[in-house]
Short mmCIF file of C-alpha atoms in Angstrom, two decimals:
data_model
loop_
_atom_site.label_atom_id
_atom_site.label_comp_id
_atom_site.label_asym_id
_atom_site.label_seq_id
_atom_site.Cartn_x
_atom_site.Cartn_y
_atom_site.Cartn_z
CA MET A 1 -71.27 20.45 64.73
CA ILE A 2 -69.17 23.05 66.48
CA ASP A 3 -67.51 25.76 64.44
CA ARG A 4 -63.71 25.33 64.48
CA ASP A 5 -63.18 28.98 65.48
CA LYS A 6 -65.34 28.40 68.56
CA VAL A 7 -63.20 25.38 69.49
CA LEU A 8 -60.08 27.52 69.19
CA ASP A 9 -61.69 30.18 71.41
CA ILE A 10 -62.44 27.50 74.02
CA ILE A 11 -58.84 26.31 73.82
CA HIS A 12 -57.77 29.89 74.48
CA ILE A 13 -59.89 29.92 77.67
CA LEU A 14 -58.41 26.59 78.77
CA ASP A 15 -54.92 27.82 77.95
CA ASN A 16 -55.34 30.92 80.10
CA SER A 17 -56.19 28.74 83.10
CA GLY A 18 -53.57 26.10 82.30
CA THR A 19 -50.72 28.57 82.03
CA GLN A 20 -51.76 29.99 85.41
CA PHE A 21 -50.86 26.59 86.93
CA GLU A 22 -47.35 27.10 85.56
CA LYS A 23 -47.05 30.69 86.78
CA THR A 24 -48.11 29.97 90.36
CA PRO A 25 -46.98 26.42 91.10
CA ALA A 26 -46.99 26.81 94.90
CA THR A 27 -50.73 27.53 94.78
CA PHE A 28 -51.41 24.17 93.17
CA GLU A 29 -48.85 22.05 95.02
CA GLY A 30 -50.49 18.83 96.11
CA SER A 31 -53.30 19.18 93.57
CA ASP A 32 -54.42 16.20 91.55
CA GLU A 33 -56.11 15.73 88.18
CA ASN A 34 -59.59 16.44 89.60
CA ASP A 35 -58.41 19.68 91.21
CA TYR A 36 -56.92 20.92 87.93
CA ARG A 37 -60.06 19.89 86.03
CA ASN A 38 -62.29 21.73 88.48
CA ILE A 39 -60.29 24.92 88.05
CA LEU A 40 -60.60 24.62 84.26
CA LEU A 41 -64.36 24.17 84.71
CA VAL A 42 -64.54 27.45 86.63
CA GLY A 43 -62.97 29.31 83.70
CA LEU A 44 -65.28 27.67 81.17
CA ASN A 45 -68.37 28.29 83.29
CA ASN A 46 -67.49 31.97 83.61
CA VAL A 47 -67.93 32.20 79.84
CA PHE A 48 -70.53 29.50 79.18
CA GLN A 49 -72.71 30.23 82.23
CA GLY A 50 -72.69 26.83 83.89
CA LYS A 51 -72.79 24.68 80.75
CA ALA A 52 -69.45 22.98 81.49
CA THR A 53 -69.64 19.94 83.73
CA GLY A 54 -67.20 17.34 85.01
CA GLU A 55 -67.48 13.56 84.94
CA THR A 56 -70.44 13.71 82.57
CA PHE A 57 -71.61 10.70 80.57
CA ASN A 58 -71.20 10.90 76.80
CA SER A 59 -71.20 7.92 74.42
CA SER A 60 -69.18 5.22 76.21
CA GLY A 61 -68.24 6.81 79.52
CA LYS A 62 -67.79 9.86 81.69
CA SER A 63 -65.65 12.60 80.21
CA ASP A 64 -63.63 14.89 82.46
CA ILE A 65 -65.02 18.05 80.85
CA TYR A 66 -68.30 18.13 78.96
CA LEU A 67 -69.23 21.49 77.48
CA HIS A 68 -72.73 21.90 76.07
CA ILE A 69 -72.32 24.98 73.90
CA ASP A 70 -75.61 25.40 72.05
CA LYS A 71 -78.21 23.46 70.03
CA GLY A 72 -76.68 20.07 70.81
CA ASN A 73 -73.10 21.17 70.15
CA ILE A 74 -70.94 19.36 72.65
CA LEU A 75 -67.19 19.57 73.26
CA VAL A 76 -65.52 16.77 75.21
CA CYS A 77 -62.17 17.05 77.01
CA GLU A 78 -60.14 14.43 78.83
CA CYS A 79 -57.61 15.41 81.51
CA LYS A 80 -54.65 13.34 82.70
CA ILE A 81 -51.40 13.68 84.54
CA TRP A 82 -48.57 12.49 82.28
CA VAL A 83 -47.23 9.03 83.17
CA GLY A 84 -45.79 7.97 79.82
CA GLN A 85 -46.41 7.18 76.17
CA LYS A 86 -48.41 4.01 76.77
CA LYS A 87 -50.89 5.75 79.08
CA TYR A 88 -51.12 8.66 76.63
CA GLY A 89 -52.15 6.25 73.88
CA GLU A 90 -54.78 4.78 76.22
CA THR A 91 -56.05 8.29 76.91
CA ILE A 92 -56.47 8.89 73.16
CA ASP A 93 -58.57 5.71 73.08
CA GLN A 94 -60.57 6.96 76.06
CA LEU A 95 -61.29 10.36 74.48
CA LEU A 96 -62.26 8.84 71.12
CA GLY A 97 -64.64 6.49 72.92
CA TYR A 98 -66.44 9.48 74.43
CA LEU A 99 -67.00 11.15 71.05
CA THR A 100 -70.06 10.46 68.94
CA TRP A 101 -70.24 10.53 65.16
CA ARG A 102 -71.66 14.07 65.26
CA GLN A 103 -68.69 15.46 67.18
CA ASN A 104 -65.73 16.67 65.14
CA TYR A 105 -63.40 17.79 67.94
CA GLY A 106 -61.91 16.50 71.16
CA ILE A 107 -59.39 18.00 73.55
CA MET A 108 -56.78 16.20 75.63
CA ILE A 109 -55.35 18.19 78.52
CA THR A 110 -52.19 16.80 80.07
CA PHE A 111 -50.60 18.04 83.27
CA VAL A 112 -46.87 17.34 83.35
CA LYS A 113 -45.03 17.01 86.66
CA ASN A 114 -41.82 15.67 85.06
CA LYS A 115 -38.62 17.71 85.07
CA SER A 116 -38.32 17.87 81.28
CA LEU A 117 -41.42 19.08 79.51
CA THR A 118 -39.43 19.00 76.27
CA ASN A 119 -38.93 15.22 76.58
CA VAL A 120 -42.61 14.73 77.39
CA LEU A 121 -43.66 16.69 74.30
CA THR A 122 -41.37 14.55 72.13
CA GLU A 123 -42.76 11.34 73.67
CA ALA A 124 -46.33 12.58 73.24
CA GLU A 125 -45.76 13.31 69.56
CA GLY A 126 -44.46 9.78 69.12
CA ALA A 127 -47.51 8.34 70.92
CA ILE A 128 -49.88 10.41 68.77
CA ARG A 129 -48.27 9.45 65.46
CA ALA A 130 -48.03 5.76 66.45
CA HIS A 131 -51.64 5.49 67.61
CA THR A 132 -53.79 3.15 65.52
CA SER A 133 -56.48 5.82 65.09
CA TYR A 134 -54.05 8.50 63.83
CA ARG A 135 -54.58 9.41 60.18
CA SER A 136 -53.06 12.76 59.32
CA ASN A 137 -52.43 16.43 59.88
CA PHE A 138 -50.09 16.38 62.87
CA GLN A 139 -49.30 20.02 63.65
CA LYS A 140 -47.63 21.98 66.38
CA ILE A 141 -49.97 24.92 66.84
CA ALA A 142 -47.86 26.31 69.70
CA THR A 143 -45.06 24.94 71.86
CA THR A 144 -47.47 23.00 74.07
CA HIS A 145 -50.46 22.70 71.72
CA MET A 146 -50.52 19.94 69.12
CA LEU A 147 -53.24 18.89 66.71
CA SER A 148 -53.90 15.57 64.97
CA ASN A 149 -56.66 13.85 63.01
CA HIS A 150 -57.95 10.49 64.19
CA VAL A 151 -60.73 8.11 63.19
CA LEU A 152 -63.45 7.11 65.59
CA PRO A 153 -63.43 3.48 66.76
CA SER A 154 -67.06 3.17 65.63
CA ASP A 155 -66.43 4.44 62.07
CA GLU A 156 -63.07 4.18 60.34
CA PHE A 157 -64.11 6.89 57.86
CA LYS A 158 -65.13 9.53 60.43
CA LEU A 159 -62.24 11.91 61.11
CA VAL A 160 -62.08 13.98 64.28
CA GLU A 161 -59.64 16.71 65.14
CA VAL A 162 -57.92 16.19 68.49
CA HIS A 163 -56.18 19.05 70.23
CA HIS A 164 -53.45 18.10 72.69
CA LEU A 165 -52.67 20.67 75.40
CA PHE A 166 -49.78 20.30 77.87
CA TYR A 167 -49.12 22.22 81.09
CA ASN A 168 -45.92 22.01 83.12
CA ILE A 169 -46.93 21.94 86.77
#
């Protein structure tokens, strides 16, 4: 199981890349979810020496970002472009389906093209709290970083911590 501090360090790496999308929007104009994911993979692979892959099978499907850290410690991330609360709930289902019982963390990375990021963040919080797997501990770690605890579909007693990252592109 991955140490929580290591997960937070990885989030910091992702956040550095994600905020770059916001700072230089013209560079990424016309990019899609796969383009953004591939750029995030570059940042992770600079640190983890090629151990981050895209579209890699884990549990019930292919996760957008699969990071093999060490000794079987795996971190799974799912990337999406925001299209609304319903799709966000489906993405939570998707991420949880990729996690195994031995994984305690998952990361959802959402790229927001809407005019009002504030409205999207409010809608996302509603989708998180209303999700059938949500159990507790909703927190706003930063303006665009939320955290929540969910149960795995395969074990209603297994809690996982899901980090929700949002980038205004």
